[in-house]
Coordinates of C-alpha atoms (C1' of nucleotides) in Angstrom, one line a residue:
Chain Y
M21 CA -7.7 -28.4 4.6
P22 CA -6.7 -25.1 3.0
A23 CA -9.3 -22.5 3.5
N24 CA -10.1 -21.5 0.0
S25 CA -10.7 -22.9 -3.4
V26 CA -7.4 -21.8 -5.0
D27 CA -5.3 -23.1 -2.2
R28 CA -7.1 -26.4 -2.2
L29 CA -6.5 -26.7 -6.0
A30 CA -2.8 -25.8 -5.5
A31 CA -2.5 -28.4 -2.7
K32 CA -3.9 -31.1 -5.0
I33 CA -1.5 -30.3 -7.7
S34 CA 1.3 -30.1 -5.2
Q35 CA 0.6 -33.7 -4.2
I36 CA 0.7 -34.8 -7.8
A37 CA 3.9 -32.9 -8.5
G38 CA 5.6 -33.9 -5.3
A39 CA 6.6 -30.2 -4.7
D40 CA 5.0 -27.0 -3.5
V41 CA 2.9 -25.5 -6.3
E42 CA 2.0 -21.9 -6.4
L43 CA -0.7 -21.0 -8.8
E44 CA -0.3 -17.7 -10.6
R45 CA -2.8 -15.7 -12.6
P46 CA -1.3 -15.1 -16.0
N47 CA -2.0 -11.8 -17.7
D48 CA -2.4 -13.3 -21.1
P49 CA -5.7 -15.3 -21.3
A50 CA -3.9 -17.6 -23.8
H51 CA -1.9 -18.8 -20.8
G52 CA -5.0 -20.2 -19.0
D53 CA -6.8 -19.5 -15.8
Y54 CA -3.8 -20.4 -13.7
A55 CA -0.2 -21.2 -14.4
T56 CA 2.6 -22.8 -12.5
N57 CA 6.3 -23.1 -12.9
V58 CA 6.9 -26.2 -10.8
A59 CA 8.4 -28.1 -13.6
L60 CA 11.0 -25.4 -14.2
R61 CA 11.8 -25.1 -10.5
T62 CA 12.2 -28.8 -9.9
A63 CA 13.9 -29.8 -13.1
P64 CA 17.5 -29.4 -11.8
A65 CA 16.7 -31.7 -8.8
H66 CA 15.2 -34.3 -11.1
K67 CA 18.0 -33.8 -13.6
R68 CA 15.5 -33.9 -16.4
P69 CA 14.3 -31.4 -19.0
P70 CA 11.6 -29.1 -17.6
R71 CA 9.3 -29.6 -20.6
E72 CA 9.4 -33.4 -20.1
L73 CA 8.4 -33.0 -16.5
A74 CA 5.7 -30.5 -17.4
D75 CA 4.3 -32.9 -20.0
E76 CA 4.0 -35.7 -17.5
L77 CA 2.4 -33.4 -14.9
A78 CA -0.1 -32.1 -17.5
Q79 CA -1.3 -35.6 -18.3
R80 CA -1.9 -36.4 -14.6
V81 CA -3.3 -33.1 -13.6
V82 CA -5.9 -33.1 -16.4
D83 CA -7.5 -36.1 -14.7
L84 CA -8.5 -33.9 -11.8
P85 CA -12.2 -33.1 -12.0
E86 CA -11.3 -29.4 -11.3
V87 CA -9.1 -29.2 -14.4
E88 CA -10.5 -29.0 -17.8
R89 CA -7.4 -28.6 -19.8
A90 CA -3.6 -28.5 -19.1
D91 CA -1.1 -27.2 -21.6
V92 CA 2.6 -27.0 -21.5
A93 CA 4.1 -23.8 -22.8
G94 CA 7.3 -21.9 -23.2
P95 CA 10.3 -23.4 -21.4
G96 CA 8.1 -25.6 -19.2
F97 CA 5.2 -23.6 -17.8
L98 CA 2.0 -25.6 -17.0
N99 CA -1.1 -23.6 -18.0
L100 CA -4.4 -24.7 -16.5
W101 CA -8.0 -24.2 -17.5
V102 CA -10.4 -24.7 -14.6
A103 CA -13.7 -26.6 -14.9
R104 CA -17.1 -25.0 -14.6
D105 CA -18.0 -26.9 -11.4
W106 CA -14.9 -25.6 -9.6
F107 CA -16.1 -22.0 -10.3
V108 CA -19.6 -22.8 -9.1
E109 CA -18.3 -24.3 -5.8
A110 CA -15.9 -21.4 -5.4
L111 CA -18.7 -18.9 -5.6
E112 CA -20.6 -20.7 -2.8
E113 CA -17.8 -20.1 -0.3
I114 CA -17.6 -16.3 -0.8
D115 CA -19.3 -15.1 2.4
A116 CA -18.9 -12.0 4.5
D117 CA -15.6 -13.3 6.0
Y118 CA -14.2 -14.5 2.8
G119 CA -10.4 -14.2 2.7
G120 CA -10.1 -13.5 6.4
G121 CA -9.0 -15.4 9.5
F122 CA -5.8 -16.7 8.1
A123 CA -3.5 -15.5 10.9
Q124 CA -1.3 -18.3 12.2
P125 CA -0.6 -18.0 15.1
H126 CA -3.0 -15.5 16.4
Q127 CA -1.2 -12.7 18.2
R128 CA -1.8 -9.6 20.3
V129 CA -0.6 -6.8 18.1
Q130 CA -0.3 -3.1 18.9
V131 CA -0.1 -0.6 16.1
E132 CA 1.0 2.8 17.2
L133 CA 0.1 5.4 14.6
V134 CA 0.0 9.2 14.0
S135 CA 1.3 10.1 17.4
A136 CA 1.8 13.8 16.4
N137 CA 2.4 16.3 19.1
P138 CA -0.7 18.3 20.2
T139 CA 0.8 21.6 18.8
G140 CA -1.5 21.8 15.8
P141 CA -4.2 20.1 13.8
V142 CA -3.6 16.9 12.0
T143 CA -1.4 17.5 8.9
V144 CA -1.6 15.6 5.6
G145 CA 1.7 14.0 6.5
S146 CA 0.2 12.6 9.7
A147 CA -2.9 11.7 7.7
R148 CA -0.8 9.4 5.5
N149 CA 0.6 7.9 8.7
G150 CA -3.0 7.3 9.9
A151 CA -4.4 6.1 6.6
Y152 CA -1.5 3.6 6.2
G153 CA -1.2 2.5 9.8
D154 CA -4.9 2.1 10.2
S155 CA -5.2 0.0 7.1
V156 CA -2.4 -2.2 8.3
A157 CA -4.2 -2.6 11.6
R158 CA -7.5 -3.4 9.8
L159 CA -5.7 -6.0 7.7
L160 CA -4.2 -7.6 10.8
R161 CA -7.5 -7.6 12.5
F162 CA -9.2 -9.2 9.5
A163 CA -6.5 -11.8 9.5
G164 CA -7.6 -12.8 13.0
H165 CA -5.1 -11.0 15.3
A166 CA -6.1 -9.1 18.3
V167 CA -5.1 -5.5 17.4
E168 CA -5.0 -2.4 19.4
E169 CA -4.4 1.0 17.9
E170 CA -2.6 3.5 20.1
Y171 CA -1.8 7.2 19.7
Y172 CA 1.2 8.4 21.7
F173 CA 1.7 12.1 22.3
N174 CA 4.2 14.4 23.9
D175 CA 2.6 16.5 26.5
T176 CA 5.7 17.6 28.4
G177 CA 8.4 18.6 25.9
R178 CA 9.8 21.8 24.6
Q179 CA 7.6 21.9 21.6
V180 CA 4.5 21.7 23.8
D181 CA 5.9 24.5 26.0
L182 CA 6.5 26.6 23.0
F183 CA 3.0 26.0 21.8
R184 CA 1.6 27.1 25.1
E185 CA 3.7 30.2 25.1
S186 CA 2.7 31.0 21.6
V187 CA -1.0 30.8 22.5
G188 CA -0.4 32.8 25.7
A189 CA 1.3 35.5 23.8
R190 CA -1.5 35.6 21.3
R191 CA -4.0 35.9 24.2
R192 CA -2.1 38.9 25.6
G193 CA -1.9 40.4 22.2
E194 CA 1.9 40.1 22.2
A195 CA 4.1 38.9 19.4
P196 CA 4.8 35.1 19.3
P197 CA 8.0 33.9 21.0
E198 CA 11.1 33.2 19.0
G199 CA 10.4 30.2 16.7
G200 CA 6.9 30.0 18.0
Y201 CA 3.7 28.8 16.4
V202 CA 1.6 30.9 14.1
G203 CA -1.4 30.4 11.9
E204 CA -5.1 30.6 11.9
Y205 CA -5.6 27.6 14.1
L206 CA -3.5 29.2 16.8
E207 CA -6.0 32.0 17.0
E208 CA -8.8 29.6 17.2
I209 CA -7.2 28.0 20.2
A210 CA -6.3 31.3 21.7
A211 CA -9.9 32.3 21.6
L212 CA -10.8 29.4 23.9
D213 CA -10.8 29.8 27.7
R214 CA -8.9 26.6 28.4
D215 CA -5.5 24.8 28.3
P216 CA -4.2 25.0 24.8
V217 CA -2.7 21.5 24.7
E218 CA -5.9 19.9 26.0
A219 CA -8.0 21.9 23.5
M220 CA -5.6 20.9 20.7
L221 CA -5.8 17.3 21.7
E222 CA -9.5 17.4 21.6
E223 CA -9.4 18.8 18.1
I224 CA -7.0 16.0 17.0
R225 CA -9.3 13.4 18.5
R226 CA -12.2 14.8 16.5
E227 CA -10.2 14.9 13.3
I228 CA -8.8 11.4 13.7
A229 CA -12.3 10.0 14.4
E230 CA -13.7 11.9 11.4
F231 CA -10.9 10.3 9.3
R232 CA -12.4 6.9 10.4
I233 CA -9.4 5.9 12.6
S234 CA -10.6 4.4 15.8
I235 CA -7.9 4.8 18.5
D236 CA -8.2 2.3 21.3
S237 CA -5.7 4.0 23.6
W238 CA -4.2 7.4 24.0
R239 CA -0.9 7.4 25.8
R240 CA 0.7 10.5 27.3
Q241 CA 4.5 10.9 27.4
A242 CA 4.1 12.2 31.0
E243 CA 2.8 8.8 32.0
I244 CA 5.8 7.1 30.3
E245 CA 8.3 9.4 31.9
A246 CA 7.0 8.5 35.3
E247 CA 8.3 5.0 34.6
V248 CA 11.9 6.1 33.7
A249 CA 13.3 6.4 37.3
E250 CA 12.5 2.8 38.1
L251 CA 13.7 1.6 34.7
L252 CA 17.2 3.3 34.6
P253 CA 19.0 0.9 36.9
R254 CA 18.2 -2.0 34.6
L255 CA 19.9 -0.4 31.6
D256 CA 23.4 -1.0 30.3
M257 CA 24.8 2.6 30.7
Y258 CA 27.7 4.7 31.6
E259 CA 28.5 8.3 32.3
A260 CA 30.7 10.5 30.2
E261 CA 31.0 14.2 29.3
G262 CA 28.3 15.2 31.8
T263 CA 25.8 12.8 30.4
V264 CA 24.5 9.3 31.1
W265 CA 24.5 7.2 28.0
A266 CA 22.7 4.0 27.0
R267 CA 25.2 1.5 25.5
T268 CA 22.8 0.8 22.5
S269 CA 25.7 0.4 20.1
T270 CA 26.4 -3.1 21.5
Y271 CA 22.8 -4.0 20.7
G272 CA 22.7 -3.2 17.1
D273 CA 22.4 0.6 17.1
D274 CA 25.1 2.7 15.2
K275 CA 25.9 4.8 18.3
D276 CA 25.1 5.1 22.0
R277 CA 22.2 7.3 23.0
P278 CA 22.1 10.0 25.7
L279 CA 19.7 9.3 28.5
V280 CA 20.1 11.8 31.3
R281 CA 21.8 15.1 31.7
S282 CA 24.0 14.7 34.7
A283 CA 24.0 18.3 35.8
D284 CA 20.2 18.5 36.6
G285 CA 19.2 14.9 36.2
S286 CA 16.7 15.8 33.5
Y287 CA 15.7 13.0 31.1
L288 CA 16.6 13.2 27.4
Y289 CA 14.1 11.9 24.9
F290 CA 15.6 8.5 24.5
A291 CA 14.9 7.8 28.1
A292 CA 11.2 8.1 27.4
D293 CA 11.6 6.1 24.1
I294 CA 13.1 3.1 25.9
A295 CA 10.6 3.3 28.7
Y296 CA 7.8 3.3 26.1
V297 CA 9.3 0.2 24.4
R298 CA 9.2 -1.6 27.7
D299 CA 5.8 -0.3 28.5
K300 CA 4.4 -1.7 25.2
L301 CA 6.0 -5.1 25.5
E302 CA 5.1 -5.4 29.2
R303 CA 1.5 -4.8 28.4
G304 CA 1.6 -8.2 26.7
F305 CA 1.7 -7.4 23.0
D306 CA 3.4 -10.1 21.1
R307 CA 4.3 -7.5 18.6
A308 CA 4.6 -3.7 18.7
I309 CA 4.3 -2.0 15.4
Y310 CA 5.5 1.6 15.0
V311 CA 4.4 3.6 11.9
L312 CA 7.0 6.3 11.2
G313 CA 7.7 8.8 8.4
A314 CA 10.9 8.4 6.5
D315 CA 12.5 11.3 8.4
H316 CA 12.4 9.0 11.4
H317 CA 14.0 5.9 9.8
G318 CA 17.0 6.3 12.1
Y319 CA 14.7 5.1 14.9
V320 CA 14.6 1.5 13.7
A321 CA 17.9 0.5 15.1
R322 CA 17.7 2.3 18.3
L323 CA 14.2 1.0 19.2
K324 CA 15.2 -2.6 18.5
A325 CA 18.4 -2.0 20.5
A326 CA 16.3 -0.7 23.3
A327 CA 14.2 -3.9 23.3
A328 CA 17.4 -6.1 23.1
M329 CA 19.0 -4.2 26.0
L330 CA 16.0 -4.9 28.2
G331 CA 16.2 -8.5 27.3
Y332 CA 13.2 -8.7 24.9
D333 CA 13.4 -10.3 21.5
P334 CA 13.9 -7.3 19.2
D335 CA 11.8 -8.9 16.5
R336 CA 8.8 -8.0 18.6
I337 CA 9.4 -4.4 17.6
E338 CA 8.5 -3.8 14.0
V339 CA 8.9 -0.4 12.4
L340 CA 7.0 0.5 9.3
I341 CA 8.5 3.4 7.3
Y342 CA 6.5 5.4 4.8
Q343 CA 8.0 8.1 2.5
L344 CA 6.9 11.6 3.1
V345 CA 4.1 13.7 1.7
H346 CA 5.3 16.8 0.0
I347 CA 3.2 19.8 -0.5
V348 CA 3.4 21.4 -3.9
E349 CA 1.8 24.6 -4.8
R350 CA 1.9 26.2 -8.2
G351 CA 4.8 23.9 -9.0
E352 CA 6.8 25.0 -5.9
A353 CA 7.5 22.8 -2.9
R354 CA 6.4 24.1 0.5
K355 CA 8.5 23.4 3.5
G356 CA 5.8 21.8 5.6
S357 CA 6.6 23.3 8.9
K358 CA 3.8 23.5 11.5
R359 CA 5.5 26.3 13.3
R360 CA 5.8 28.5 10.2
G361 CA 2.2 27.8 9.3
D362 CA 3.5 26.3 6.1
V363 CA 1.7 23.0 6.3
V364 CA -1.4 21.7 4.7
F365 CA -3.8 20.3 7.3
L366 CA -6.0 17.2 6.9
R367 CA -9.1 19.3 7.4
E368 CA -8.2 21.4 4.4
L369 CA -7.7 18.2 2.3
L370 CA -11.0 16.8 3.5
E371 CA -12.8 20.0 2.6
K372 CA -11.4 19.8 -0.9
I373 CA -11.7 16.1 -1.8
G374 CA -13.7 14.4 1.0
I375 CA -12.8 11.5 3.2
D376 CA -13.2 8.6 0.8
A377 CA -10.9 10.2 -1.9
A378 CA -8.4 11.3 0.7
R379 CA -8.1 7.8 2.4
W380 CA -8.0 6.1 -1.0
Y381 CA -5.4 8.5 -2.3
L382 CA -3.1 8.3 0.7
V383 CA -3.1 4.5 0.9
S384 CA -3.0 3.7 -2.9
R385 CA 0.7 4.3 -3.2
S386 CA 3.3 2.0 -1.9
A387 CA 4.7 3.2 1.5
D388 CA 8.1 3.3 -0.2
Q389 CA 6.9 5.9 -2.6
P390 CA 6.8 9.6 -1.7
I391 CA 3.5 11.4 -2.4
D392 CA 3.3 14.9 -3.8
I393 CA 0.0 16.7 -3.1
D394 CA -0.7 19.7 -5.2
V395 CA -3.4 21.5 -3.2
D396 CA -4.6 23.4 -6.3
L397 CA -5.0 20.1 -8.2
A398 CA -6.6 18.2 -5.4
R399 CA -10.1 19.0 -6.3
E400 CA -9.5 18.3 -10.0
Q401 CA -8.0 14.9 -9.1
T402 CA -11.2 14.1 -7.2
Q403 CA -13.3 13.5 -10.3
K404 CA -10.6 11.2 -11.7
N405 CA -10.2 9.4 -8.5
P406 CA -10.7 5.7 -9.1
V407 CA -12.4 5.4 -5.7
Y408 CA -15.6 6.5 -7.4
Y409 CA -15.3 3.9 -10.1
V410 CA -15.1 1.1 -7.4
Q411 CA -17.8 2.6 -5.3
Y412 CA -20.0 2.9 -8.4
A413 CA -19.7 -0.9 -9.0
H414 CA -20.8 -1.5 -5.4
A415 CA -23.8 0.9 -5.8
R416 CA -24.8 -0.7 -9.1
I417 CA -24.9 -4.1 -7.5
A418 CA -26.9 -2.7 -4.6
G419 CA -29.4 -1.4 -7.3
I420 CA -29.7 -4.8 -8.9
I421 CA -30.3 -6.5 -5.6
R422 CA -32.9 -3.9 -4.7
N423 CA -34.7 -4.6 -7.9
A424 CA -34.3 -8.3 -7.7
D425 CA -35.9 -8.5 -4.3
K426 CA -39.2 -7.4 -5.9
Q427 CA -39.4 -10.6 -8.0
P428 CA -37.7 -13.7 -6.5
A429 CA -35.5 -15.5 -8.8
A430 CA -35.6 -19.2 -9.6
S431 CA -33.0 -20.7 -11.9
A432 CA -30.1 -23.1 -11.7
A433 CA -26.5 -22.4 -12.3
P434 CA -25.9 -22.4 -16.1
A435 CA -24.4 -25.4 -17.8
A436 CA -21.6 -23.3 -19.2
L437 CA -20.3 -20.0 -17.8
D438 CA -20.1 -16.9 -19.9
P439 CA -16.5 -15.7 -20.3
L440 CA -17.5 -12.5 -18.4
E441 CA -18.9 -14.6 -15.5
R442 CA -15.7 -16.7 -15.5
E443 CA -13.4 -13.6 -15.4
L444 CA -15.3 -11.9 -12.6
L445 CA -15.5 -15.1 -10.5
K446 CA -11.9 -15.9 -11.1
R447 CA -11.0 -12.4 -10.0
L448 CA -13.0 -12.8 -6.8
T449 CA -11.1 -16.0 -6.0
D450 CA -7.9 -14.0 -6.1
F451 CA -9.1 -12.1 -3.0
P452 CA -7.7 -14.4 -0.3
T453 CA -4.2 -14.3 -1.9
I454 CA -4.4 -10.6 -2.3
V455 CA -5.3 -9.9 1.4
A456 CA -2.8 -12.4 2.7
E457 CA 0.0 -10.8 0.8
A458 CA -1.1 -7.3 1.6
T459 CA -1.1 -8.3 5.3
E460 CA 2.2 -10.1 5.2
R461 CA 4.0 -7.3 3.4
R462 CA 2.2 -4.5 5.3
A463 CA 1.2 -3.3 1.8
P464 CA -2.4 -2.1 1.9
H465 CA -1.9 -0.3 -1.4
A466 CA -2.6 -3.7 -3.1
L467 CA -6.2 -3.4 -2.0
P468 CA -7.2 -0.4 -4.1
I469 CA -5.4 -1.8 -7.1
Y470 CA -7.2 -5.1 -6.8
A471 CA -10.5 -3.4 -6.1
I472 CA -10.2 -1.5 -9.4
R473 CA -9.7 -4.9 -11.2
V474 CA -12.8 -6.3 -9.6
A475 CA -14.8 -3.2 -10.5
D476 CA -13.4 -3.5 -14.1
D477 CA -14.6 -7.1 -14.4
F478 CA -18.0 -6.3 -12.8
H479 CA -18.7 -3.3 -15.1
R480 CA -17.9 -5.4 -18.1
F481 CA -20.1 -8.2 -16.9
Y482 CA -22.9 -5.7 -16.1
H483 CA -22.6 -4.1 -19.5
D484 CA -23.0 -7.2 -21.5
L485 CA -25.1 -9.5 -19.4
R486 CA -28.5 -9.1 -17.9
V487 CA -29.1 -10.3 -14.4
I488 CA -32.8 -9.8 -13.5
G489 CA -35.1 -11.7 -15.8
S490 CA -32.3 -13.8 -17.4
D491 CA -32.3 -17.6 -17.4
E492 CA -29.3 -17.5 -15.1
E493 CA -30.8 -15.0 -12.7
A494 CA -30.2 -16.9 -9.5
F495 CA -26.6 -17.6 -10.3
R496 CA -25.9 -14.1 -11.5
L497 CA -27.4 -12.7 -8.4
A498 CA -25.2 -14.8 -6.3
L499 CA -22.2 -13.6 -8.4
C500 CA -23.3 -10.0 -7.8
R501 CA -23.7 -10.6 -4.0
A502 CA -20.2 -12.1 -3.9
T503 CA -18.7 -9.3 -5.9
Q504 CA -20.4 -6.8 -3.6
K505 CA -19.0 -8.5 -0.5
V506 CA -15.5 -8.5 -1.9
I507 CA -15.6 -4.9 -2.9
A508 CA -17.1 -3.8 0.4
R509 CA -14.4 -5.7 2.2
C510 CA -11.6 -4.1 0.2
L511 CA -13.1 -0.7 0.9
D512 CA -13.6 -1.3 4.5
L513 CA -10.0 -2.4 4.9
I514 CA -8.8 1.0 3.7
G515 CA -11.5 2.9 5.6
V516 CA -13.6 3.9 2.6
E517 CA -17.4 3.7 2.5
A518 CA -19.3 1.3 0.2
P519 CA -22.4 3.3 -0.8
E520 CA -25.7 1.7 -1.7
R521 CA -26.6 4.5 -4.1
M522 CA -24.6 7.1 -6.0
Chain M
rG17 C1' 31.4 10.6 3.7
rC18 C1' 27.8 6.7 5.8
rG19 C1' 22.6 4.7 6.1
rC20 C1' 17.4 4.1 4.2
rC21 C1' 13.9 4.9 0.0
rU22 C1' 13.1 6.0 -5.2
rG23 C1' 14.3 6.0 -10.9
rU24 C1' 9.0 1.3 -15.6
rA25 C1' 4.4 4.5 -21.4
rG26 C1' 3.8 12.0 -22.3
rC27 C1' 2.1 12.4 -16.6
rU28 C1' 0.9 9.5 -11.8
rC29 C1' 2.2 4.7 -10.5
rA30 C1' 1.6 -1.1 -9.9
rG31 C1' 4.5 -5.4 -10.8
rC32 C1' 10.0 -7.1 -7.1
rG33 C1' 12.9 -14.5 -10.0
rG34 C1' 8.9 -16.8 -14.7
rA35 C1' 5.4 -15.1 -20.7
rA36 C1' 6.1 -6.1 -19.8
rG37 C1' 0.7 -3.7 -16.8
rA38 C1' -3.2 0.1 -15.0
rG39 C1' -5.2 5.1 -14.4
rC40 C1' -4.9 9.9 -16.4
rA41 C1' -3.8 12.5 -21.0
rU42 C1' -4.6 12.1 -26.6
rC43 C1' -7.7 10.1 -30.7
rG44 C1' -12.1 7.1 -32.5
rG45 C1' -16.7 4.4 -31.3
rA46 C1' -21.4 2.6 -28.0
rC47 C1' -27.2 5.1 -24.1
rU48 C1' -35.3 2.9 -25.6
rU49 C1' -30.3 -0.3 -19.7
rC50 C1' -30.8 -4.1 -13.6
rU51 C1' -27.6 3.6 -12.4
rA52 C1' -23.3 6.2 -19.1
rA53 C1' -19.7 8.2 -12.2
rU54 C1' -20.3 2.8 -17.5
rC55 C1' -18.5 0.0 -21.9
rC56 C1' -15.4 -1.0 -26.6
rG57 C1' -11.1 0.3 -29.7
rA58 C1' -6.4 3.0 -31.0
rC59 C1' -1.9 5.4 -29.7
rG60 C1' 2.1 4.8 -26.6
rG61 C1' 8.1 1.3 -23.1
rU62 C1' 16.8 0.2 -25.0
rC63 C1' 11.8 -1.1 -17.1
rG64 C1' 18.1 5.3 -15.2
rG65 C1' 23.2 3.2 -17.2
rG66 C1' 27.3 -0.6 -17.2
rG67 C1' 28.9 -5.4 -15.4
rG68 C1' 27.5 -10.1 -13.0
rU69 C1' 24.4 -14.6 -10.9
rU70 C1' 20.4 -17.8 -13.3
rC71 C1' 17.4 -22.3 -18.0
rG72 C1' 15.1 -17.4 -17.3
rA73 C1' 16.3 -10.5 -14.3
rA74 C1' 12.1 -4.6 -14.3
rU75 C1' 12.7 -8.1 -10.1
rC76 C1' 18.8 -10.8 -7.0
rC77 C1' 24.3 -9.0 -6.5
rU78 C1' 27.9 -5.1 -7.8
rC79 C1' 29.6 -0.4 -9.6
rC80 C1' 28.1 4.3 -11.6
rC81 C1' 24.4 8.5 -12.6
rA82 C1' 20.1 11.3 -10.7
rG83 C1' 16.4 12.6 -6.9
rG84 C1' 14.1 12.3 -1.7
rC85 C1' 15.0 11.5 3.7
rG86 C1' 18.2 10.8 7.7
rC87 C1' 23.2 10.6 10.3
rA88 C1' 21.4 16.3 17.5
rC89 C1' 22.5 16.3 24.8
rC90 C1' 15.1 18.7 19.2
rA91 C1' 10.7 15.4 19.4

RNA sequence: GCGCCUGUAGCUCAGCGGAAGAGCAUCGGACUUCUAAUCCGACGGUCGGGGGUUCGAAUCCUCCCAGGCGCACCA
């Protein structure tokens, strides 16, 4: 039995049609509550005109108690109007877990995110990585998977050494080394009497936590490198030009990757990468998800090749690529280099627009779309940020419920639903489809878009219809509670708070 | 040169095989309310361009044009 009302209805109609039916929500209300194109899709197989099939289907579908009216339109669309009882029953199943738990099969999933080197505070670029990756993790968890979020950082490489040297030079009052790190934060770290990398790491942990990302596991590159020696003999490799190469090109990569410098036996970065791939998969994750900026998209092939070379199914490695965040100031692009102190840090963004607006903003665009942040405009954009529109709907509902508690309601569901009630309720029943698709496509940006639609429908409902003291009070309160749950869930999935008051 | 991403309303973007959308901006209306951080209305589009596939293309294929990001013995 499908888990939610829309799927059950689709299943019933599928049975009648003898083909898989997907119910769509038409934009135009004249096209009904739901529409399906089965007749158009199956017409070639039946060798019959689509409209004829649609007519037959309409006559049989309208006998279902759930269906009030069925029209055939256009080339053969079937437009459906759903009955009042269907709505009332749909409302009853909207509980706190509504729309979740659909994962099939349940998996152990690791999402590795942010993973910026501890050479500076969290940048807005990394913040997008975090906002996106964490939302994907939350979606997978809501779907029913066992999800672990991991932050991997390099504590041994050249950049870290350079960072230490930069802090050291600062402490001695000397000029920074060639290409070294500069900026206010460097002075903050220099003022502390402790290891710069550990201090920076602690700062990153604090900022990540403040940004509502809960990391389950912090993994150091030094730990991974310790596994390399034992791993090497198992690799498909060869020596040439003073270097040991991994033969990744035979496993789907565009070229072979250098592993070890023969002269001194020092490991090159791919050695750690491949060891980390094995480390993840050996820890028992069915799936290891990497969240990488577009500047790392060349990684996809080599990571999958690494898995394949080690004898794992490369499909267990999944790489999510998001386009970069560009910093614009007074119409001019900044370079965004941490070393040159040219970046915008997350803490600066949080100061200006706050956590809710920042998380909303960074996750509302498709990962395929680059984001420009104009620092000067950030605060201005705050007031226009739709996050407050959605939060306001939640707070308004909380207000109604507070007031309603004072005088208990007693009334049955209305004999006929108001169009505003229907629209709102219908919107809520979209939620399971929205989350399932957002999860499947790793596209959390669908959530804020949907949440705005829910808030829209609620604000309209609220404006025209009275809840407390109305004849339909009990039903409308239930509708309010269901709306509140769906909004709260959407916000939670993207790491935004759902306030009781505003 | 090769690879990935993008080009939809003045601006920022959704939609990615089914009947063109939202926010902002601009203009005009609605508060004795369960919160006006709200609501209603108007304005606004050869969906970068050409070919193709399909009953049907913003959506798929192909070629152009424009922009972003890669193509390290840096991470």
